[in-house]
XYZ file of C-alpha atoms in Angstrom:
668
model
C 0.117 0.041 -0.008
C 1.426 3.413 -1.090
C 1.574 5.853 1.741
C 0.244 9.393 0.998
C 3.279 11.768 1.505
C 1.818 15.075 0.512
C -1.404 16.992 1.225
C -3.003 18.904 -1.833
C -1.719 22.402 -1.858
C -4.941 24.066 -3.017
C -7.049 22.271 -0.397
C -4.487 23.256 2.159
C -4.661 26.972 1.164
C -8.528 26.772 1.495
C -8.066 25.493 5.088
C -5.950 28.485 5.717
C -8.702 30.807 4.267
C -11.103 28.974 6.463
C -8.883 29.831 9.404
C -9.344 33.498 8.385
C -12.959 33.062 8.185
C -12.991 31.777 11.930
C -11.454 35.037 13.145
C -14.711 36.676 11.963
C -16.476 34.315 14.329
C -14.089 34.900 17.285
C -15.382 36.780 20.305
C -11.961 37.900 21.051
C -11.912 40.054 17.886
C -13.582 43.386 18.091
C -16.907 43.699 16.238
C -15.823 45.821 13.168
C -12.612 43.863 12.859
C -14.732 40.712 12.448
C -16.180 42.342 9.441
C -12.721 42.967 8.173
C -11.840 39.322 8.429
C -14.861 38.561 6.340
C -13.641 40.974 3.761
C -10.200 39.326 3.796
C -11.694 35.892 3.303
C -13.806 37.139 0.379
C -10.806 38.864 -1.234
C -8.565 35.816 -0.827
C -11.293 33.729 -2.466
C -11.635 36.063 -5.392
C -7.842 35.817 -5.924
C -7.969 31.842 -5.573
C -10.473 31.722 -8.369
C -8.521 34.028 -10.553
C -5.101 32.423 -10.147
C -5.681 28.791 -9.138
C -8.873 27.580 -10.831
C -8.286 28.275 -14.549
C -5.789 25.288 -15.017
C -8.146 23.053 -12.763
C -11.129 23.885 -14.995
C -9.192 23.300 -18.132
C -8.106 19.907 -16.922
C -11.663 18.968 -15.957
C -12.868 19.749 -19.448
C -10.367 17.267 -20.862
C -10.971 14.609 -18.196
C -7.729 15.467 -16.153
C -6.540 13.796 -13.001
C -7.616 16.918 -11.013
C -11.277 16.344 -11.495
C -11.694 14.793 -8.013
C -9.698 17.742 -6.499
C -12.187 20.100 -8.273
C -15.086 18.438 -6.692
C -13.391 18.581 -3.201
C -12.508 22.275 -3.771
C -16.196 23.072 -4.683
C -17.437 21.164 -1.705
C -15.099 23.133 0.656
C -15.887 26.460 -0.880
C -19.596 25.778 -0.568
C -19.217 24.873 3.033
C -17.164 27.953 3.806
C -19.753 30.300 2.154
C -22.510 28.750 4.168
C -20.311 29.338 7.288
C -19.694 32.868 6.064
C -23.391 33.608 5.773
C -24.030 32.232 9.255
C -21.281 34.292 10.846
C -22.570 37.566 9.149
C -26.273 37.004 9.548
C -26.644 35.028 12.812
C -23.576 36.293 14.672
C -22.352 39.734 13.616
C -25.457 41.422 12.492
C -27.323 40.784 15.848
C -24.349 42.340 17.624
C -24.395 45.297 15.291
C -28.126 45.758 16.153
C -27.249 45.654 19.869
C -24.721 48.445 19.236
C -27.351 50.514 17.481
C -26.461 49.812 13.927
C -28.964 48.103 11.672
C -27.213 46.413 8.772
C -29.495 45.198 6.101
C -28.106 42.063 4.365
C -30.864 39.558 3.964
C -33.689 41.984 5.100
C -35.432 44.332 2.716
C -34.884 48.191 3.145
C -37.802 49.300 5.482
C -40.360 51.852 4.416
C -38.955 54.481 6.872
C -35.803 54.720 4.786
C -37.374 54.763 1.412
C -37.296 58.542 1.047
C -33.498 58.759 1.727
C -32.825 55.657 -0.461
C -34.761 57.419 -3.288
C -32.787 60.563 -2.749
C -29.455 58.715 -3.034
C -30.674 56.791 -6.114
C -31.631 59.920 -8.053
C -28.805 62.227 -6.766
C -25.800 59.737 -6.968
C -26.590 56.470 -8.606
C -29.003 56.845 -11.409
C -26.583 58.665 -13.737
C -24.032 55.850 -13.525
C -26.499 53.023 -14.395
C -26.459 51.245 -17.777
C -29.428 48.925 -18.136
C -28.871 46.332 -21.043
C -31.579 44.307 -22.611
C -30.345 40.784 -23.512
C -32.487 40.906 -26.652
C -30.577 43.841 -27.970
C -27.062 42.492 -27.724
C -25.443 39.293 -29.082
C -23.286 39.000 -26.033
C -22.705 40.919 -22.785
C -19.267 41.435 -21.356
C -19.284 41.548 -17.661
C -16.188 43.118 -16.156
C -13.927 41.185 -13.842
C -15.257 41.086 -10.189
C -17.674 43.785 -10.860
C -21.243 43.435 -9.523
C -24.452 43.392 -11.505
C -28.109 42.947 -11.089
C -29.829 40.396 -13.339
C -33.411 41.451 -14.142
C -36.217 39.242 -15.120
C -38.943 41.291 -17.055
C -42.428 40.212 -17.743
C -44.111 41.435 -20.817
C -47.894 42.082 -21.062
C -48.189 38.880 -22.991
C -46.568 37.031 -20.361
C -43.197 36.351 -21.998
C -40.205 36.759 -19.819
C -37.090 38.606 -20.952
C -33.689 39.273 -19.217
C -31.852 42.426 -18.631
C -28.766 43.428 -16.595
C -27.819 46.548 -14.749
C -24.381 47.512 -13.507
C -23.627 48.260 -9.835
C -21.213 51.214 -10.001
C -18.923 50.442 -7.021
C -15.750 51.790 -8.939
C -17.262 55.095 -8.521
C -19.645 55.067 -5.432
C -19.381 53.422 -2.046
C -20.758 49.992 -1.751
C -22.220 50.595 1.665
C -24.299 53.741 2.738
C -24.870 54.964 6.280
C -28.342 56.449 6.865
C -29.669 58.150 9.885
C -33.387 58.021 10.885
C -35.138 58.563 14.215
C -31.896 58.581 16.044
C -30.866 55.246 14.666
C -28.096 54.272 12.288
C -28.679 52.041 9.247
C -26.173 50.604 6.662
C -27.535 49.529 3.369
C -25.889 48.153 0.243
C -25.872 50.218 -3.051
C -27.139 46.884 -4.526
C -30.468 47.336 -2.622
C -30.712 51.023 -3.219
C -30.740 50.146 -7.032
C -33.125 47.192 -6.564
C -35.496 49.457 -4.580
C -35.809 51.577 -7.625
C -35.365 49.059 -10.386
C -38.739 49.737 -12.012
C -37.594 53.209 -12.909
C -35.036 51.733 -15.256
C -37.457 49.793 -17.181
C -40.435 51.994 -17.993
C -43.469 50.042 -19.446
C -42.061 46.768 -18.136
C -42.955 44.648 -15.111
C -39.963 43.524 -13.073
C -40.687 40.050 -11.921
C -37.439 39.335 -9.947
C -33.835 40.477 -9.488
C -30.625 38.469 -8.746
C -27.221 39.692 -7.841
C -24.326 38.314 -9.951
C -20.612 38.422 -10.340
C -18.078 37.142 -12.776
C -14.356 36.414 -11.873
C -12.009 36.174 -14.782
C -8.583 34.446 -15.408
C -5.797 36.727 -14.021
C -2.842 35.081 -15.794
C -0.627 37.276 -17.964
C 0.253 35.769 -21.359
C 4.185 36.090 -21.204
C 5.273 33.018 -23.043
C 8.594 34.517 -24.445
C 11.669 35.546 -22.503
C 11.475 39.356 -23.134
C 14.245 41.621 -22.225
C 14.004 45.334 -22.205
C 10.662 45.439 -23.788
C 9.093 43.430 -20.868
C 7.563 46.584 -19.514
C 5.692 47.245 -22.730
C 4.519 43.813 -22.995
C 3.203 43.617 -19.530
C 1.528 46.994 -19.883
C -0.140 45.589 -22.915
C -1.268 42.235 -21.141
C -2.507 44.296 -18.150
C -5.128 45.939 -20.363
C -6.337 42.549 -21.347
C -6.271 40.864 -17.958
C -9.866 41.876 -17.026
C -11.090 40.456 -20.355
C -9.849 36.945 -19.491
C -12.062 33.886 -19.709
C -14.838 33.751 -17.007
C -13.727 31.333 -14.384
C -16.409 31.716 -11.791
C -20.032 32.838 -12.020
C -21.205 33.654 -8.613
C -25.065 34.126 -8.514
C -27.733 34.596 -5.880
C -29.896 31.415 -5.758
C -33.331 31.103 -7.348
C -32.685 31.955 -11.021
C -35.297 29.882 -12.861
C -34.016 26.925 -14.891
C -35.517 28.026 -18.124
C -33.234 31.191 -18.338
C -29.907 29.359 -17.788
C -29.336 28.636 -21.506
C -29.687 32.151 -22.304
C -27.305 33.321 -19.406
C -24.754 30.671 -20.490
C -24.673 32.174 -23.962
C -24.548 35.816 -23.138
C -21.898 35.500 -20.557
C -19.842 32.868 -22.398
C -19.812 30.638 -19.325
C -18.887 27.456 -20.969
C -15.534 27.224 -19.037
C -16.624 28.695 -15.787
C -17.484 27.311 -12.521
C -21.120 28.088 -11.357
C -21.066 28.921 -7.626
C -24.228 29.883 -5.844
C -23.737 32.469 -3.238
C -25.775 34.652 -0.753
C -27.909 37.736 -1.621
C -24.919 39.968 -1.967
C -21.455 39.159 -3.654
C -18.073 40.923 -3.500
C -18.144 41.172 0.274
C -14.592 42.266 0.287
C -16.256 45.763 0.459
C -17.109 44.973 4.078
C -13.528 46.445 4.674
C -15.165 49.898 4.096
C -17.938 49.593 6.556
C -19.164 53.117 6.902
C -19.234 53.265 10.731
C -15.928 53.661 12.498
C -16.643 53.693 16.347
C -13.386 53.261 18.011
C -14.700 50.819 20.753
C -15.277 48.062 18.119
C -11.822 48.389 16.439
C -8.499 47.050 17.669
C -6.907 49.314 20.171
C -4.231 51.607 18.748
C -0.782 49.983 19.240
C 1.912 52.614 18.673
C 4.847 50.946 16.801
C 8.151 51.085 18.863
C 10.987 53.248 17.773
C 14.687 51.972 17.824
C 17.002 54.290 19.570
C 19.657 55.645 17.316
C 20.714 58.472 19.774
C 22.539 61.477 17.980
C 24.529 59.251 15.625
C 23.622 58.386 12.142
C 22.015 54.965 11.525
C 24.906 54.222 9.302
C 27.360 54.768 12.143
C 25.395 52.552 14.567
C 25.218 49.708 11.845
C 29.083 49.846 11.515
C 29.325 49.047 15.308
C 26.485 46.425 15.529
C 23.715 44.779 13.480
C 20.256 46.287 13.845
C 17.143 44.446 13.338
C 13.723 45.757 12.771
C 10.501 43.679 13.563
C 7.597 45.055 11.849
C 4.790 46.047 12.618
C 6.026 46.037 16.240
C 8.845 48.355 15.422
C 8.356 51.567 13.408
C 9.278 51.375 9.698
C 11.076 54.700 9.926
C 14.399 52.877 10.514
C 14.176 51.296 7.058
C 13.202 54.638 5.576
C 16.070 56.266 7.330
C 18.544 53.764 5.794
C 17.606 54.913 2.355
C 17.245 58.600 3.304
C 20.800 58.546 4.704
C 22.053 56.834 1.697
C 20.566 59.435 -0.507
C 22.352 62.310 1.387
C 25.558 60.797 2.593
C 28.534 62.263 0.553
C 30.528 59.068 1.156
C 27.789 56.964 -0.590
C 28.713 56.052 -4.158
C 26.030 53.419 -5.179
C 22.617 52.321 -3.974
C 21.454 48.806 -5.203
C 18.080 47.339 -4.294
C 15.277 45.005 -5.298
C 11.674 46.102 -5.255
C 8.889 43.404 -5.583
C 5.787 45.303 -4.427
C 6.194 48.987 -4.225
C 3.999 51.135 -1.913
C 1.502 53.461 -3.794
C 3.185 56.466 -2.527
C 6.602 54.945 -1.804
C 8.931 56.951 0.387
C 11.709 54.509 -0.557
C 11.127 55.282 -4.086
C 11.301 58.937 -3.395
C 14.623 58.385 -1.601
C 16.065 56.522 -4.497
C 15.074 59.267 -6.875
C 16.502 61.759 -4.612
C 19.782 59.816 -4.520
C 20.113 59.759 -8.284
C 19.451 63.440 -8.475
C 22.216 63.922 -5.979
C 24.651 62.189 -8.328
C 24.725 58.727 -6.856
C 24.685 55.553 -9.058
C 21.221 53.966 -8.216
C 20.216 50.567 -9.520
C 16.837 49.214 -8.905
C 15.805 45.721 -9.909
C 11.929 45.789 -10.143
C 9.715 42.728 -10.493
C 7.140 43.715 -13.002
C 5.438 40.293 -12.648
C 4.384 40.611 -9.032
C 0.860 39.447 -9.455
C -1.733 42.396 -9.104
C 0.964 44.899 -8.443
C 2.172 45.014 -12.019
C 0.585 48.318 -12.899
C 1.920 50.209 -9.765
C 5.363 48.748 -10.092
C 5.277 49.795 -13.854
C 4.407 53.276 -12.945
C 7.200 53.688 -10.378
C 9.749 52.120 -12.668
C 8.987 54.826 -15.291
C 9.129 57.612 -12.729
C 12.399 56.468 -11.292
C 13.881 55.804 -14.813
C 13.045 59.451 -15.726
C 14.822 60.706 -12.670
C 18.134 58.926 -13.645
C 17.571 55.640 -11.635
C 18.963 52.571 -13.585
C 15.976 50.204 -13.779
C 16.291 46.499 -14.548
C 13.591 44.051 -14.974
C 14.029 40.389 -14.100
C 13.619 38.155 -17.069
C 10.286 36.529 -17.820
C 11.347 32.979 -16.510
C 12.989 34.134 -13.234
C 11.384 36.406 -10.709
C 13.610 38.247 -8.422
C 11.716 37.929 -5.037
C 14.664 38.631 -2.732
C 14.371 41.625 -0.356
C 17.773 43.167 -0.319
C 19.522 46.407 -0.602
C 23.302 47.384 -0.686
C 24.921 50.665 -0.143
C 28.416 51.066 -1.556
C 30.538 53.767 0.239
C 33.903 55.378 0.032
C 34.879 54.015 3.423
C 38.161 52.419 4.521
C 36.811 49.715 6.904
C 33.056 49.306 5.992
C 32.729 49.879 2.138
C 29.328 48.127 2.224
C 26.175 48.492 4.276
C 23.453 46.017 3.707
C 19.621 45.485 4.220
C 18.257 41.900 4.125
C 14.610 41.275 4.790
C 11.849 38.753 4.986
C 9.291 41.050 3.451
C 8.759 43.672 0.707
C 10.289 46.937 1.013
C 6.870 48.578 1.265
C 5.996 50.859 4.224
C 2.315 50.297 3.768
C 2.303 46.567 4.005
C 4.882 46.857 6.942
C 2.030 48.134 9.072
C 0.157 44.843 8.940
C 2.755 42.223 7.925
C 5.025 40.703 10.563
C 8.393 40.650 9.036
C 12.114 40.930 10.139
C 14.756 43.390 8.535
C 18.453 43.017 9.190
C 20.777 46.086 8.725
C 24.318 45.016 8.782
C 27.871 45.965 7.866
C 29.254 42.239 7.879
C 31.963 42.526 5.366
C 32.068 38.893 4.128
C 28.226 38.558 3.869
C 28.049 41.998 1.980
C 30.814 41.047 -0.359
C 28.558 38.166 -1.374
C 25.495 40.502 -1.733
C 27.575 42.697 -4.045
C 28.427 39.651 -6.136
C 24.710 38.840 -6.278
C 23.794 42.304 -7.534
C 26.544 42.067 -10.197
C 25.046 38.790 -11.360
C 21.373 40.224 -11.470
C 22.624 43.267 -13.388
C 24.390 41.023 -16.073
C 21.237 38.802 -16.254
C 23.207 35.763 -16.602
C 21.416 32.398 -16.218
C 22.321 30.783 -12.928
C 23.784 27.688 -14.506
C 26.430 30.048 -16.275
C 27.355 31.598 -13.150
C 29.165 28.573 -11.474
C 32.041 30.866 -10.514
C 29.932 32.398 -7.888
C 30.209 30.783 -4.569
C 28.122 31.734 -1.485
C 29.531 30.914 1.952
C 27.116 33.025 4.061
C 24.170 33.892 1.899
C 21.565 31.140 0.810
C 20.493 32.072 -2.751
C 17.992 29.975 -4.698
C 19.237 28.351 -7.852
C 22.699 28.640 -6.466
C 22.994 26.961 -3.036
C 19.786 27.545 -1.029
C 18.089 24.231 -1.520
C 21.163 22.108 -1.003
C 22.105 24.053 2.061
C 18.790 23.586 3.790
C 18.938 19.873 3.054
C 22.560 19.724 4.425
C 21.394 21.614 7.704
C 18.604 19.091 8.227
C 21.082 16.265 7.397
C 23.269 17.759 10.247
C 20.419 17.633 12.740
C 19.810 13.952 11.702
C 23.533 13.141 12.238
C 23.517 14.958 15.597
C 20.499 12.979 16.806
C 22.239 9.765 15.874
C 25.280 10.801 18.080
C 23.033 11.696 20.897
C 23.919 15.384 20.508
C 21.190 18.124 20.901
C 19.079 18.295 17.769
C 15.935 19.987 16.674
C 14.413 22.218 13.936
C 12.052 25.112 14.191
C 10.866 26.695 10.940
C 8.440 29.484 10.318
C 7.137 29.910 6.691
C 4.151 31.233 4.680
C 3.927 28.004 2.564
C 5.573 24.586 2.654
C 5.213 22.490 -0.603
C 8.659 21.439 -2.100
C 8.789 17.752 -2.057
C 12.560 17.086 -1.433
C 12.628 19.246 1.546
C 9.350 17.778 3.028
C 10.807 14.278 2.474
C 14.023 15.341 4.318
C 11.983 16.595 7.245
C 10.102 13.134 7.301
C 13.744 11.567 7.477
C 14.617 13.784 10.469
C 11.386 12.763 12.278
C 12.278 9.061 11.696
C 15.666 9.867 13.258
C 14.134 11.222 16.352
C 14.627 14.995 15.518
C 11.845 17.104 16.890
C 10.556 19.423 14.111
C 8.303 22.321 15.058
C 6.744 24.026 12.037
C 4.714 27.233 11.940
C 3.079 27.393 8.442
C 0.673 30.182 7.863
C -0.788 29.229 4.493
C -0.124 26.197 2.290
C 1.199 23.005 4.072
C 1.632 19.921 2.044
C 3.616 18.020 4.753
C 1.460 15.542 6.660
C 2.292 15.926 10.479
C 1.914 13.586 13.299
C 1.531 10.452 11.069
C 3.152 7.481 13.053
C 5.829 5.991 11.110
C 6.299 9.124 8.900
C 6.150 12.220 10.821
C 5.201 11.578 14.385
C 7.966 13.985 15.611
C 6.694 16.681 13.334
C 4.077 19.387 14.674
C 2.603 22.189 12.646
C 0.872 25.190 13.893
C -0.874 28.069 12.022
C -1.339 31.571 13.588
C -3.927 34.023 12.223
C -4.436 37.216 14.163
C -4.486 41.053 13.874
C -1.358 41.145 11.646
C -0.438 38.780 8.748
C 2.272 36.452 9.700
C 4.903 36.811 6.931
C 8.419 36.417 8.191
C 10.537 33.334 7.210
C 12.721 32.074 10.054
C 14.874 28.816 10.270
C 16.365 27.654 13.332
C 18.721 24.647 13.800
C 19.777 23.387 17.121
C 23.201 22.317 15.726
C 24.496 20.313 18.688
C 23.791 23.230 21.060
C 25.600 25.885 18.851
C 22.159 27.187 17.425
C 22.092 28.591 14.015
C 19.243 30.873 12.846
C 18.628 31.980 9.217
C 15.983 34.449 7.953
C 14.978 35.276 4.404
C 12.493 35.712 1.525
C 12.079 32.151 0.481
C 9.042 29.921 1.310
C 9.832 26.165 0.607
C 7.671 26.137 -2.483
C 8.726 24.891 -6.015
C 8.496 28.262 -7.518
C 10.751 29.870 -4.818
C 13.353 27.111 -4.907
C 13.476 26.580 -8.602
C 12.081 29.584 -10.445
C 12.901 32.705 -8.435
C 15.970 34.467 -6.957
C 15.434 34.304 -3.204
C 18.012 35.140 -0.426
C 18.283 33.822 3.009
C 20.890 34.987 5.519
C 22.417 34.023 8.825
C 22.087 35.910 12.061
C 25.473 36.000 13.708
C 24.966 38.640 16.369
C 24.239 36.769 19.754
C 21.807 39.382 21.061
C 19.723 39.257 17.861
C 19.850 35.534 17.943
C 18.556 35.550 21.468
C 15.742 37.940 20.423
C 14.669 35.889 17.414
C 14.742 32.774 19.470
C 12.547 34.403 22.114
C 10.173 35.599 19.491
C 9.918 32.062 17.853
C 9.166 30.623 21.291
C 6.258 33.071 21.875
C 4.988 32.249 18.524
C 5.167 28.525 19.033
C 3.597 28.907 22.436
C 0.563 30.753 21.157
C -2.669 29.050 22.378
C -5.111 31.805 21.524
C -4.703 32.579 17.900
C -2.881 29.449 16.904
C -4.431 26.118 15.639
C -2.697 22.807 15.074
C -2.853 21.448 11.533
C -3.653 17.690 11.736
C -2.753 14.908 9.535
C -5.978 15.762 7.291
C -4.840 19.237 6.845
C -7.539 20.476 8.923
C -7.233 23.221 11.764
C -7.743 21.865 15.260
C -7.921 24.160 18.370
C -4.816 24.371 20.829
C -5.682 23.547 24.316
C -6.415 26.561 26.641
C -5.703 24.616 29.742
C -2.386 26.562 30.109
C -2.087 30.335 30.660
C -3.425 32.088 27.530
C -0.548 33.223 25.262
C -1.408 35.466 22.324
C 1.801 35.621 20.492
C 1.404 39.040 18.726
C 0.605 40.852 21.993
C 3.280 39.069 23.824
C 5.924 39.849 21.207
C 4.985 43.622 21.326
C 5.390 43.599 25.070
C 8.630 41.710 24.907
C 10.227 44.197 22.443
C 8.822 47.130 24.366
C 10.339 45.847 27.550
C 13.715 45.342 25.736
């Protein structure tokens, strides 16, 4: 009998999104933040259908092996959507009502609000509506993830006809706050339109209305290995993205069967997944809930500032490494690194990678300023960072116009590393470096837990310089065998083999009776060779503790395979994003951090950088943070052998790691 070694990655991802959904049900989460978690769940699911489902649907059409997976995925999504509806309608909306806020989801808008609703319709909404009769068009193109009302009209002769009306949420709010009789009411723009739908079809009888939404394939068609024209190619493809094939047709249940043939034809749904939903779709818009009472939000937690005293940050880095833990620490230290580089007369060059650039990036502004100050600035921008392509493209043009040398990674290799190198005219410390687990993005740094190392370690930064030289030359990794990394772990060079060797060392130490153990924190764990090596470590008696936020293809706790492996998942106020790797090493602990998840794409198709932590005080700090995260019994769940989330026992003192880490760093 063949033993199952790996859990399905897409179903594992759905389990993660199910964990996000459960935060909306948690009484430990403030009321409005629970709506926020519903929004995140909905947004995540939209992206899942745009990115993951096209290939699965294509395989199903030709009888591919993923047909069973697709059925399981559909069953899980259906169950989660029912859970979503229960959490919103039966848990959150009654609590909103207790707080004096009447939120109409399933309920019709009451008569007492009809005058206000009518005014909003005529004053704000009506001029943006485009009613379309199906009989007047050969096909109707519904925009990606936009909302529509499907209208069934009844002629005097009894014949039923179809029409569609757009819901203009690109221009107007999705949710409106109304006041009446000292009470507060929140209504959907969808229902404002439906309450006045007769006006759009004079002389017709509106029999019924149904909310619908189409999700389209998000993949960019970049089949060739473009060089300098990749920006133009991506810009062209971005214009086509929202016109991709329909992948999901989300509809309000109750549409009569006799109309489905026409709906199929008009929306070209031959390759799409039909998904029944609730009354309202696109509930990522719950993020913009129009009531902002502070008592129903997370308490303000001011980020901590690292003390630099009167010296420059650069001077401090030359004396000791500095580590920033976002969002617990203020991101100003990272911004200061780039600002000092832009102004310091001794700085000759700045090299950095940018994967997802903030909308109003102060880092990009500093790089522009540095170039205008006469410094050589080279930025490697990843234009293929999904859903951030347009913003990255905008900034690449802006920086290029200011004199920054802009390089794009080739089509078949993404540069996902989070690194920066400053080259100075300095006798003892010619290089200053920044190496991080997360994007150089001050916006996401407010909600993503990441770690940033600022260092002047000469040997490590010599290797970083070597890596930037390689990236600038755009060589293929296999043609750069002269490059040897002894400190950095770089994917497609030594990262994969180094991690395998580090696990092997723990196995050997366990065999010798020496202290052995592995603790790893990742976003996703999928790559087969590394998973098998962890199974081997388990069989050798090595205790393996894994914290995996998202996809986990490893099967934990399976007797004879992985009984010494435990996996936890933490979902809380902040998005767990840092990658940290700890090896006991016979008592001489080694800790690495970096940008690389253990996924095939990260290991084989990207440039990733992981790096060692050498300074003892920082190793102790990271070790303590890992211990707090592993000890979480409030916001953590166990991932069981079936890939499902299981609660952690609360018999011990409650430990909520994100709160404890903030207090720990504040005390230090």
